[in-house]
mmCIF file of C-alpha atoms in Angstrom:
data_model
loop_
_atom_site.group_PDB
_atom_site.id
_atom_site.type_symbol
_atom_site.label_atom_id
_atom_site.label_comp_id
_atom_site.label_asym_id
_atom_site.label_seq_id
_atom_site.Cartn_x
_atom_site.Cartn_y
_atom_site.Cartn_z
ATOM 1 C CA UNK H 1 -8.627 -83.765 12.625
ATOM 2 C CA UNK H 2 -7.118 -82.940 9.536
ATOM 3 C CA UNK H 3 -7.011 -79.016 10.398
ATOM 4 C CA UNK H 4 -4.409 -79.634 13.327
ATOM 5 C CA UNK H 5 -0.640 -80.054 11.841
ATOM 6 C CA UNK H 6 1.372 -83.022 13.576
ATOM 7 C CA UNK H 7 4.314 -83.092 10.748
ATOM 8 C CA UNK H 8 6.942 -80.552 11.447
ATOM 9 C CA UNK H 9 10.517 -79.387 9.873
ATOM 10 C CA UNK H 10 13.493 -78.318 11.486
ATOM 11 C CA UNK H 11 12.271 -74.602 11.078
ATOM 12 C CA UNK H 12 9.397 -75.321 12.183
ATOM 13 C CA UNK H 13 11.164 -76.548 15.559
ATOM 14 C CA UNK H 14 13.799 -73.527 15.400
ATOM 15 C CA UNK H 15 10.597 -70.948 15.073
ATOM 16 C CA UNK H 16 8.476 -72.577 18.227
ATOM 17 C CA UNK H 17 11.344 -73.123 20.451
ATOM 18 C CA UNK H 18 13.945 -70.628 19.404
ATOM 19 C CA UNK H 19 16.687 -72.954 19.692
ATOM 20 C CA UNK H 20 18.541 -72.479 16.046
ATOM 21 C CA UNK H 21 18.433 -75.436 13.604
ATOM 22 C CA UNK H 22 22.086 -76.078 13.582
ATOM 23 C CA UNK H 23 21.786 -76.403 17.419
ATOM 24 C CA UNK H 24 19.026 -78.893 17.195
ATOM 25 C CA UNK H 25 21.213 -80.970 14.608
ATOM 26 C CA UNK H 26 24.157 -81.004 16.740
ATOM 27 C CA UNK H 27 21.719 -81.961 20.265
ATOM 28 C CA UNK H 28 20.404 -84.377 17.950
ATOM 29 C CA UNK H 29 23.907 -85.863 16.618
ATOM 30 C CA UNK H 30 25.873 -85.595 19.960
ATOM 31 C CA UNK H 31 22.699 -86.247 23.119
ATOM 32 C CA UNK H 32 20.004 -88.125 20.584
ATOM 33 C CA UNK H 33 17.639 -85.793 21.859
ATOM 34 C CA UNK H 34 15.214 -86.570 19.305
ATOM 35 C CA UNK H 35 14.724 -89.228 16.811
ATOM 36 C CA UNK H 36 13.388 -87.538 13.555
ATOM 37 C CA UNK H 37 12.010 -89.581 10.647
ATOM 38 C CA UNK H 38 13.251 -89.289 7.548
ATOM 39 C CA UNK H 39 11.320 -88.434 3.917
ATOM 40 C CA UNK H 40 12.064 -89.826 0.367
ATOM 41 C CA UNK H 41 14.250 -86.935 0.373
ATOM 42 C CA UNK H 42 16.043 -87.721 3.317
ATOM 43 C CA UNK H 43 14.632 -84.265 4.559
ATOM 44 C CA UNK H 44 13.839 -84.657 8.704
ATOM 45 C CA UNK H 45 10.453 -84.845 9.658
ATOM 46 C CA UNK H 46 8.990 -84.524 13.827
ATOM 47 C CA UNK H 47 5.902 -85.001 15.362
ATOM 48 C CA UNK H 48 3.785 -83.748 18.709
ATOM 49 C CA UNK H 49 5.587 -85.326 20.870
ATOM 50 C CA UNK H 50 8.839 -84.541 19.292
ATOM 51 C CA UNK H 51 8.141 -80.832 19.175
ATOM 52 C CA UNK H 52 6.355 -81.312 22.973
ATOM 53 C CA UNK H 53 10.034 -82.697 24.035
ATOM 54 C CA UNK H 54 12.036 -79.640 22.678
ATOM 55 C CA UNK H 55 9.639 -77.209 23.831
ATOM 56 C CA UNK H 56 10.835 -78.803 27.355
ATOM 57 C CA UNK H 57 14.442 -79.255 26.912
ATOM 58 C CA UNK H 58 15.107 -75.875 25.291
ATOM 59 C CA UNK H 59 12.805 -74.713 29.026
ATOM 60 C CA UNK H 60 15.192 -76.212 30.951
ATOM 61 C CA UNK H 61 18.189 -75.337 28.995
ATOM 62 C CA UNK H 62 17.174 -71.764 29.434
ATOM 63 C CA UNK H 63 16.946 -72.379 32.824
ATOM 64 C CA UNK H 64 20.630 -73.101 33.807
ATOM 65 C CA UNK H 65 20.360 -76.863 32.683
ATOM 66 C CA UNK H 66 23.186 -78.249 30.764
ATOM 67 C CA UNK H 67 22.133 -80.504 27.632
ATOM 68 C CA UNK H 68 23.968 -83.188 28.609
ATOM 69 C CA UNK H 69 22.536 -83.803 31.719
ATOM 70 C CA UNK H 70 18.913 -83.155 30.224
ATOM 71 C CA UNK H 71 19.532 -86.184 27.761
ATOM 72 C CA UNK H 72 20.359 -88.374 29.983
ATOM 73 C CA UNK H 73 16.778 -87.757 31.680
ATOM 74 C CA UNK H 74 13.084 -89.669 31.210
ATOM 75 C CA UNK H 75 10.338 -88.032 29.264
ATOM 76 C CA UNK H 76 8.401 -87.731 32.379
ATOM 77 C CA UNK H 77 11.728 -86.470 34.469
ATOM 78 C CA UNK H 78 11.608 -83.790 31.949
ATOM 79 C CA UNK H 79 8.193 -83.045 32.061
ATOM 80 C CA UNK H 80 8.443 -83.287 36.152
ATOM 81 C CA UNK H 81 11.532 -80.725 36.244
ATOM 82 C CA UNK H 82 10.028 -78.464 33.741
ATOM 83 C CA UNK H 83 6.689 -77.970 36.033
ATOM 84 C CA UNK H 84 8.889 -77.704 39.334
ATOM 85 C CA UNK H 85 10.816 -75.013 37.975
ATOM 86 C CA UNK H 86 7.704 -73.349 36.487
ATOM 87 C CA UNK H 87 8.345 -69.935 39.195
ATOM 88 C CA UNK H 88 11.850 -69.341 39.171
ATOM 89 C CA UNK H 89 13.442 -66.107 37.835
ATOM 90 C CA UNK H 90 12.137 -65.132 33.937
ATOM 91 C CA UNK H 91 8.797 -66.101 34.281
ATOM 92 C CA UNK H 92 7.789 -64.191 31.483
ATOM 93 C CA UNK H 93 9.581 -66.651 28.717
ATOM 94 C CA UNK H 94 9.334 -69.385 30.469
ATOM 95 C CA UNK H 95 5.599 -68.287 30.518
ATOM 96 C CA UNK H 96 5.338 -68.372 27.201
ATOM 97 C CA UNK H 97 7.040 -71.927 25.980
ATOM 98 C CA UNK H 98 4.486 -72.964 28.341
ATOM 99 C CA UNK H 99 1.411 -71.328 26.894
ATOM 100 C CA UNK H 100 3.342 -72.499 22.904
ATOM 101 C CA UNK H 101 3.034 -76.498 24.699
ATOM 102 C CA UNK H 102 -0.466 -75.930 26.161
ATOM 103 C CA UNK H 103 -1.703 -74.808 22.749
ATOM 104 C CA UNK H 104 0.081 -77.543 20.769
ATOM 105 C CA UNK H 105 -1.547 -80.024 23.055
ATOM 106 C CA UNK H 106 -5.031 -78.265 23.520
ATOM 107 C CA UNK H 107 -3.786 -79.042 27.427
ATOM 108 C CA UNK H 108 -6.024 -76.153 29.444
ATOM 109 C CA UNK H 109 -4.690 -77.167 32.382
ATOM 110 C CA UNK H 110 -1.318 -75.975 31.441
ATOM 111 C CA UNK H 111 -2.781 -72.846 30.390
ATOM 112 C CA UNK H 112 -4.516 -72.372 33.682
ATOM 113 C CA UNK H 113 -1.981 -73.172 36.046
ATOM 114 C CA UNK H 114 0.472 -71.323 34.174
ATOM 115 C CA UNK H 115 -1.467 -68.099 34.165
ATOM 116 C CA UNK H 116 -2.518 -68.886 37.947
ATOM 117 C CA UNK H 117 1.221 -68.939 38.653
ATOM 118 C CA UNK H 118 1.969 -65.547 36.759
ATOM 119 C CA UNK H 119 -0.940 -64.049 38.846
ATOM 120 C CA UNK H 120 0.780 -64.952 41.992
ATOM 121 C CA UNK H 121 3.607 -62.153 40.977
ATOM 122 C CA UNK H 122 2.082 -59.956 38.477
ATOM 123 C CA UNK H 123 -0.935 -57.935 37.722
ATOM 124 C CA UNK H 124 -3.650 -58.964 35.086
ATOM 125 C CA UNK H 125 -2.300 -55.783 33.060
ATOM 126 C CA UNK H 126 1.192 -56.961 33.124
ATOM 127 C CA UNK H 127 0.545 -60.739 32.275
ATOM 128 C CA UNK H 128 -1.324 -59.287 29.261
ATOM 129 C CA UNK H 129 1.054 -56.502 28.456
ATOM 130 C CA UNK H 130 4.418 -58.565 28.896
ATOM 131 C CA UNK H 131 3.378 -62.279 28.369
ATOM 132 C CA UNK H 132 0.118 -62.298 26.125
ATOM 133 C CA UNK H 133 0.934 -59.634 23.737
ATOM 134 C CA UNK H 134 4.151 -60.905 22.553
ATOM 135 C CA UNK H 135 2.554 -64.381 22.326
ATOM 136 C CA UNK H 136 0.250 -63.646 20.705
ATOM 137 C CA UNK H 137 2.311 -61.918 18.106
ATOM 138 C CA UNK H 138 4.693 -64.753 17.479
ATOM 139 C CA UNK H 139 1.391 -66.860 16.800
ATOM 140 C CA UNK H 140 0.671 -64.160 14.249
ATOM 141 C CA UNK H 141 4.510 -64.508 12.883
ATOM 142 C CA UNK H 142 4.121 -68.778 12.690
ATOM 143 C CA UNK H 143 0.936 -68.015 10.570
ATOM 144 C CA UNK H 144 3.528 -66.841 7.863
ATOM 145 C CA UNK H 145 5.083 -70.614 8.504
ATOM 146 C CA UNK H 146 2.413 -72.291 8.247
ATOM 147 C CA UNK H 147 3.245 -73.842 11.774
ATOM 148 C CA UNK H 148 0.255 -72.319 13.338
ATOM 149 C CA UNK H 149 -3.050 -74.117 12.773
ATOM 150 C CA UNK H 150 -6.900 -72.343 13.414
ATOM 151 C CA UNK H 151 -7.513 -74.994 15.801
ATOM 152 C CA UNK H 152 -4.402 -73.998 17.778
ATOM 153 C CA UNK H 153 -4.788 -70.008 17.365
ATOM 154 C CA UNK H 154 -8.907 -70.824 18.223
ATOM 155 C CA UNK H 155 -7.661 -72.618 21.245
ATOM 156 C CA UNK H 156 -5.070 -70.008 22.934
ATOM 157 C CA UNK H 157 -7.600 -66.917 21.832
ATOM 158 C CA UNK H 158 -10.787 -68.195 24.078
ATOM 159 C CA UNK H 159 -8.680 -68.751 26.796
ATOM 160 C CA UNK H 160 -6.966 -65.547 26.466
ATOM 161 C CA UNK H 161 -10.633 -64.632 26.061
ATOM 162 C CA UNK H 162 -12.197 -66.180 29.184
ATOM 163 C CA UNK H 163 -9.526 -64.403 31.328
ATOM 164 C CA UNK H 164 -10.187 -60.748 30.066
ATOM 165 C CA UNK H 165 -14.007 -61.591 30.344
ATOM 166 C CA UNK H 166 -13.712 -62.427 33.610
ATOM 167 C CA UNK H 167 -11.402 -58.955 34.640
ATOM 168 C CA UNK H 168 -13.865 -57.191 32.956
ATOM 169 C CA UNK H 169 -16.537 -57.845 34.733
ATOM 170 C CA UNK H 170 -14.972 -57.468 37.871
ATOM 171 C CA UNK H 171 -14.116 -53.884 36.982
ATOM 172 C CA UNK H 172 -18.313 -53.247 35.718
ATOM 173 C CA UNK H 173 -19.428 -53.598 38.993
ATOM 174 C CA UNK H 174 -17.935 -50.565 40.005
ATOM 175 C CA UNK H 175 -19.987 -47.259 38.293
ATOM 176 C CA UNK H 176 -17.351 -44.995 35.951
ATOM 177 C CA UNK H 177 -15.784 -41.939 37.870
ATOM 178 C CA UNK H 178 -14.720 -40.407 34.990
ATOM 179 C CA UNK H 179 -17.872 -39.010 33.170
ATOM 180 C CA UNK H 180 -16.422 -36.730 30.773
ATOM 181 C CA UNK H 181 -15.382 -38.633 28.131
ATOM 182 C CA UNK H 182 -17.823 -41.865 26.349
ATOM 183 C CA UNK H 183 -16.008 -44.658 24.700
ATOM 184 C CA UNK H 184 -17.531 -46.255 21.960
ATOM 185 C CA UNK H 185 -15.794 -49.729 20.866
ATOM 186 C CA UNK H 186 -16.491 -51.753 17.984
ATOM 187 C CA UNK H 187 -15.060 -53.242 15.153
ATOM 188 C CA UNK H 188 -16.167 -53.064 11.011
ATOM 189 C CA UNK H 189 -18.665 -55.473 9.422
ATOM 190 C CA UNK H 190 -16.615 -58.580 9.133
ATOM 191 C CA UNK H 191 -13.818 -57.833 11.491
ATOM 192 C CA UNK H 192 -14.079 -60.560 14.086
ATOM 193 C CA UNK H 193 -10.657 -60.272 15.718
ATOM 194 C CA UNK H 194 -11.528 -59.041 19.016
ATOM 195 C CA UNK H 195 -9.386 -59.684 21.642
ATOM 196 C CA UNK H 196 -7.407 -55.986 20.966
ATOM 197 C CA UNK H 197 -10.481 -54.443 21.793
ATOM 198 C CA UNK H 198 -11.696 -56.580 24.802
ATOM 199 C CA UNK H 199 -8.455 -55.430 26.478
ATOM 200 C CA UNK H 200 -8.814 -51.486 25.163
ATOM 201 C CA UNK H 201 -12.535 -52.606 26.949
ATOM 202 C CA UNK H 202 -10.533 -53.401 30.450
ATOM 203 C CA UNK H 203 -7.687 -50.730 29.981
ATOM 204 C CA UNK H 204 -10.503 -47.869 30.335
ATOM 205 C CA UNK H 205 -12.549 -49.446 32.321
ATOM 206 C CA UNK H 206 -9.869 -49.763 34.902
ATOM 207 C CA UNK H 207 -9.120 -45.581 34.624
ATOM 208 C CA UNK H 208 -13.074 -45.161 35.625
ATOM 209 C CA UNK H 209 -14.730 -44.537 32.304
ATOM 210 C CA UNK H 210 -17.686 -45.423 30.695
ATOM 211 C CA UNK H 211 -17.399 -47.570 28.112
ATOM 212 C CA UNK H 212 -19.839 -49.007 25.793
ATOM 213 C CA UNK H 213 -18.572 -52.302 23.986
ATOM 214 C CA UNK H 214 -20.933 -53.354 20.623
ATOM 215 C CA UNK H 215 -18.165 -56.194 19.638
ATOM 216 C CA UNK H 216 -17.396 -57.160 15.944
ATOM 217 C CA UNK H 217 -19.299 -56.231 12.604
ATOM 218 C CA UNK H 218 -21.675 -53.047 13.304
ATOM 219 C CA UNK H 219 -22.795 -50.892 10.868
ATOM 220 C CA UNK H 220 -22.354 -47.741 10.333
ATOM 221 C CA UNK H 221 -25.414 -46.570 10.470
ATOM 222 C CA UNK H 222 -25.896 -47.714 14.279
ATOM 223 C CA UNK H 223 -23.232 -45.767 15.449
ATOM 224 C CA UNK H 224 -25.117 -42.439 14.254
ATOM 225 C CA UNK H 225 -27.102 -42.582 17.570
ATOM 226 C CA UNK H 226 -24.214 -41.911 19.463
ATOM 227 C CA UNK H 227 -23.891 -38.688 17.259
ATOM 228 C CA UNK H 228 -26.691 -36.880 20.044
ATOM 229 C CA UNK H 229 -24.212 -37.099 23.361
ATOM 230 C CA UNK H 230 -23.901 -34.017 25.320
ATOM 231 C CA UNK H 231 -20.365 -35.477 26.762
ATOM 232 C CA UNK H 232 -17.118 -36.433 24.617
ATOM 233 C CA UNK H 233 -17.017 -39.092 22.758
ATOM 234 C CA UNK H 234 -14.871 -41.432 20.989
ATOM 235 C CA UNK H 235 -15.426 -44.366 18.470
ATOM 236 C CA UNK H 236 -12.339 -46.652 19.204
ATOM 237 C CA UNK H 237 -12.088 -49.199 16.709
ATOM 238 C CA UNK H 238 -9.214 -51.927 15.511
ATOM 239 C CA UNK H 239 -8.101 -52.645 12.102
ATOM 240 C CA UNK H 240 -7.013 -56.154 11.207
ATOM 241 C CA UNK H 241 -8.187 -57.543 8.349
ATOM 242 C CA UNK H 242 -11.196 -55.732 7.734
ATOM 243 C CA UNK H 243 -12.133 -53.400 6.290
ATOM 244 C CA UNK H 244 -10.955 -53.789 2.734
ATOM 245 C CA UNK H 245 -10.669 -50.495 1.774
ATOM 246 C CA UNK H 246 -9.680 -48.427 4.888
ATOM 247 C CA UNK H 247 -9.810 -44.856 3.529
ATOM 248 C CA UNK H 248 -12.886 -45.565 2.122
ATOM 249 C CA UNK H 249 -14.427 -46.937 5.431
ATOM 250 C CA UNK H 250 -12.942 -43.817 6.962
ATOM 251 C CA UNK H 251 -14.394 -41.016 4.720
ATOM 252 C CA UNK H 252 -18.066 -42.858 4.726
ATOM 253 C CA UNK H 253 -17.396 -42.379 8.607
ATOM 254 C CA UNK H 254 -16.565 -39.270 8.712
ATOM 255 C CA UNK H 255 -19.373 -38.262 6.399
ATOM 256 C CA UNK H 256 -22.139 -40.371 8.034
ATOM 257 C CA UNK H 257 -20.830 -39.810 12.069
ATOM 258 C CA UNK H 258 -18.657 -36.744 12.079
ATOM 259 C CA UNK H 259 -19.473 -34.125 9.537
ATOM 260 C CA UNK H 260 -22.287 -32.687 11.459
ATOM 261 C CA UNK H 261 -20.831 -32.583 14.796
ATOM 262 C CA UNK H 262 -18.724 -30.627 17.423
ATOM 263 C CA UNK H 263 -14.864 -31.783 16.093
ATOM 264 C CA UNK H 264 -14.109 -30.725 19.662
ATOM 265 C CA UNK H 265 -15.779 -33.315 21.098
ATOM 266 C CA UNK H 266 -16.179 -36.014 18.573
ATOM 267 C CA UNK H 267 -13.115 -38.778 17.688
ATOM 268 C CA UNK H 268 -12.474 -41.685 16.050
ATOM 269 C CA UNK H 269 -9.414 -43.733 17.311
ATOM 270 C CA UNK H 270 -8.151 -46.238 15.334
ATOM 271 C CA UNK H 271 -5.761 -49.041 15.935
ATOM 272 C CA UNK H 272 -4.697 -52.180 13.933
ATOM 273 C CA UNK H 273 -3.048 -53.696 11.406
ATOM 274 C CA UNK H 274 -4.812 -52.446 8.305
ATOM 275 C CA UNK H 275 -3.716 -48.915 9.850
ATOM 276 C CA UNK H 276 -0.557 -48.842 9.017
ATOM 277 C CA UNK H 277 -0.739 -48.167 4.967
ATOM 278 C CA UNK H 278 -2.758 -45.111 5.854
ATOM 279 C CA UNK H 279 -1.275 -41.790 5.750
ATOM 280 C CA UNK H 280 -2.295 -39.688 8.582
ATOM 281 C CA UNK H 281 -1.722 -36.510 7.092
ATOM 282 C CA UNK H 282 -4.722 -37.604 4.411
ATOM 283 C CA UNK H 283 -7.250 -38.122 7.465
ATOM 284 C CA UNK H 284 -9.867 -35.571 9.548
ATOM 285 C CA UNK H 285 -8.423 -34.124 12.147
ATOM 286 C CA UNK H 286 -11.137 -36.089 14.413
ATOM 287 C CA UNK H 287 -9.247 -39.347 13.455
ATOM 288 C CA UNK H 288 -6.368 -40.485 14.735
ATOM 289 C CA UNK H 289 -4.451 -43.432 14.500
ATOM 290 C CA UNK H 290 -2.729 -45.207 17.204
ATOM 291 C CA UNK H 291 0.442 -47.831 17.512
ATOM 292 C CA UNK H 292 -1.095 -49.840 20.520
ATOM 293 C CA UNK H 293 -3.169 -49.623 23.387
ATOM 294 C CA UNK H 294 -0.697 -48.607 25.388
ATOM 295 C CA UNK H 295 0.117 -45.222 23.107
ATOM 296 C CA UNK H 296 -3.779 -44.700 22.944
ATOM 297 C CA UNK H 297 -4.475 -44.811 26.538
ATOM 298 C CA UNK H 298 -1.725 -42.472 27.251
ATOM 299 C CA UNK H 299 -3.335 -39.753 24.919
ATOM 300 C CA UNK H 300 -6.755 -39.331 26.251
#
């Protein structure tokens, strides 16, 4: 499996755990928490296991658990206190260095029991909104590292996946309340990130609209069906790597979609990455561009 990384640097352990390099020098000096190899270079070097072990200790440590006691436990002490004290108070980060192990590890069990745990005290909403989201943006900051592999980011996304699939549906059973307003989701040929727009999918479901979700890579020209709705509607789409040429996109939208029809009732809503180099002043009043989901659902 040469696609998954099992070499890491001392960054690369400061960025997954958030325990500072010079911290993980002196643990390592003082407790022998870890026993790194050593390059040509004498430059440290850690594997899995290694970076499976921190993850753990720096758990505890945030946990009220003073280093020195933690070194003198077993692996499998560790691992034992680290599940028992899985519920106590900041679930949310704790949350977290547990999803960072279960990806690391491919362990789905982890990831299950974890998020069945969260469940017990939170909402769906709020596991996404507080625990996923900033996940899922540190994965996108370790991709800068080079820490982050596509086998792990694969990994976490379809089980980050499975559990908005399954909210979904639970929420199409029910027939939409609010019929004034059609959402139209999709992304740009080539745009395959998704999981933005599964939860934009949820949000309005959950407020009692209808909402019609075409997924990743539709053309523009089958969205000019949509054009003939007597209700409002808006074209929600997210931005993050594709397309290449936003404004471009944008004005062959706007030509194709919403030239021809009432601006009073016709949007596009755009959120994303690739958003943020465009200047909203330059855009149709019918498009609009939005920070999060959060900001988006609060406007309609």
């Amino acid at each position: 499996m040469e696609y998954v990384k099992n070499e890491f640097n001392i960054k690369d352990l400061e960025a997954l755990s958030g325990v500072k390099a010079h911290t993980i020098r002196i643990w390592e000096k003082r407790y022998h928490i870890l026993k790194p190899e050593r390059t040509d270079t004498n430059i440290r070097v850690y594997d899995t296991k290694a970076l499976q072990r921190l993850l753990n200790i720096a758990f505890l440590n945030e946990n009220g658990y003073k280093i020195s006691r933690i070194s003198k436990l077993k692996n499998d002490e560790i691992d034992k206190l680290t599940h028992e004290i899985r519920t106590a108070n900041n679930a949310e980060n704790r949350a977290i260095k547990a999803f960072f192990v279960s990806m690391y590890n491919f362990d789905q069990s982890l990831f299950l029991n974890t998020y069945n745990a969260l469940l017990e005290k939170m909402t769906f909403q709020e596991i996404y909104e507080e625990v996923f989201i900033p996940m899922l943006k540190q994965i996108g900051d370790l991709w800068q590292t080079n820490t982050v592999k596509p086998a792990h980011e694969h990994f976490i996304s379809h089980l980050i996946r499975q559990k908005l699939f399954s909210n979904i549906e639970k929420l199409q059973v029910e027939p939409a309340f609010n019929k004034e307003k059609v959402f139209i989701l999709f992304l740009p040929n080539n745009e395959i990130h998704d999981i933005g727009l599964l939860y934009l999918q949820y949000s309005l479901l959950s407020l009692g609209y209808k909402v019609v979700y075409l997924g990743h890579s539709i053309p523009l020209e089958d969205l000019t069906s949509f054009a003939s709705q007597d209700k409002s509607v808006y074209f929600v789409s997210v931005f993050t790597i594709k397309p290449e040429s936003p404004e471009t996109y944008l004005k062959e939208f706007y030509d194709k979609i919403l030239a021809n029809v009432d601006s009073n009732r016709f949007q596009l809503a755009l959120l994303g990455l690739k958003t943020k180099a465009l200047n909203i002043e330059d855009l149709p009043p019918q498009i609009n561009i939005y920070e999060n989901p959060t900001t988006f659902i609060r406007s309609i």
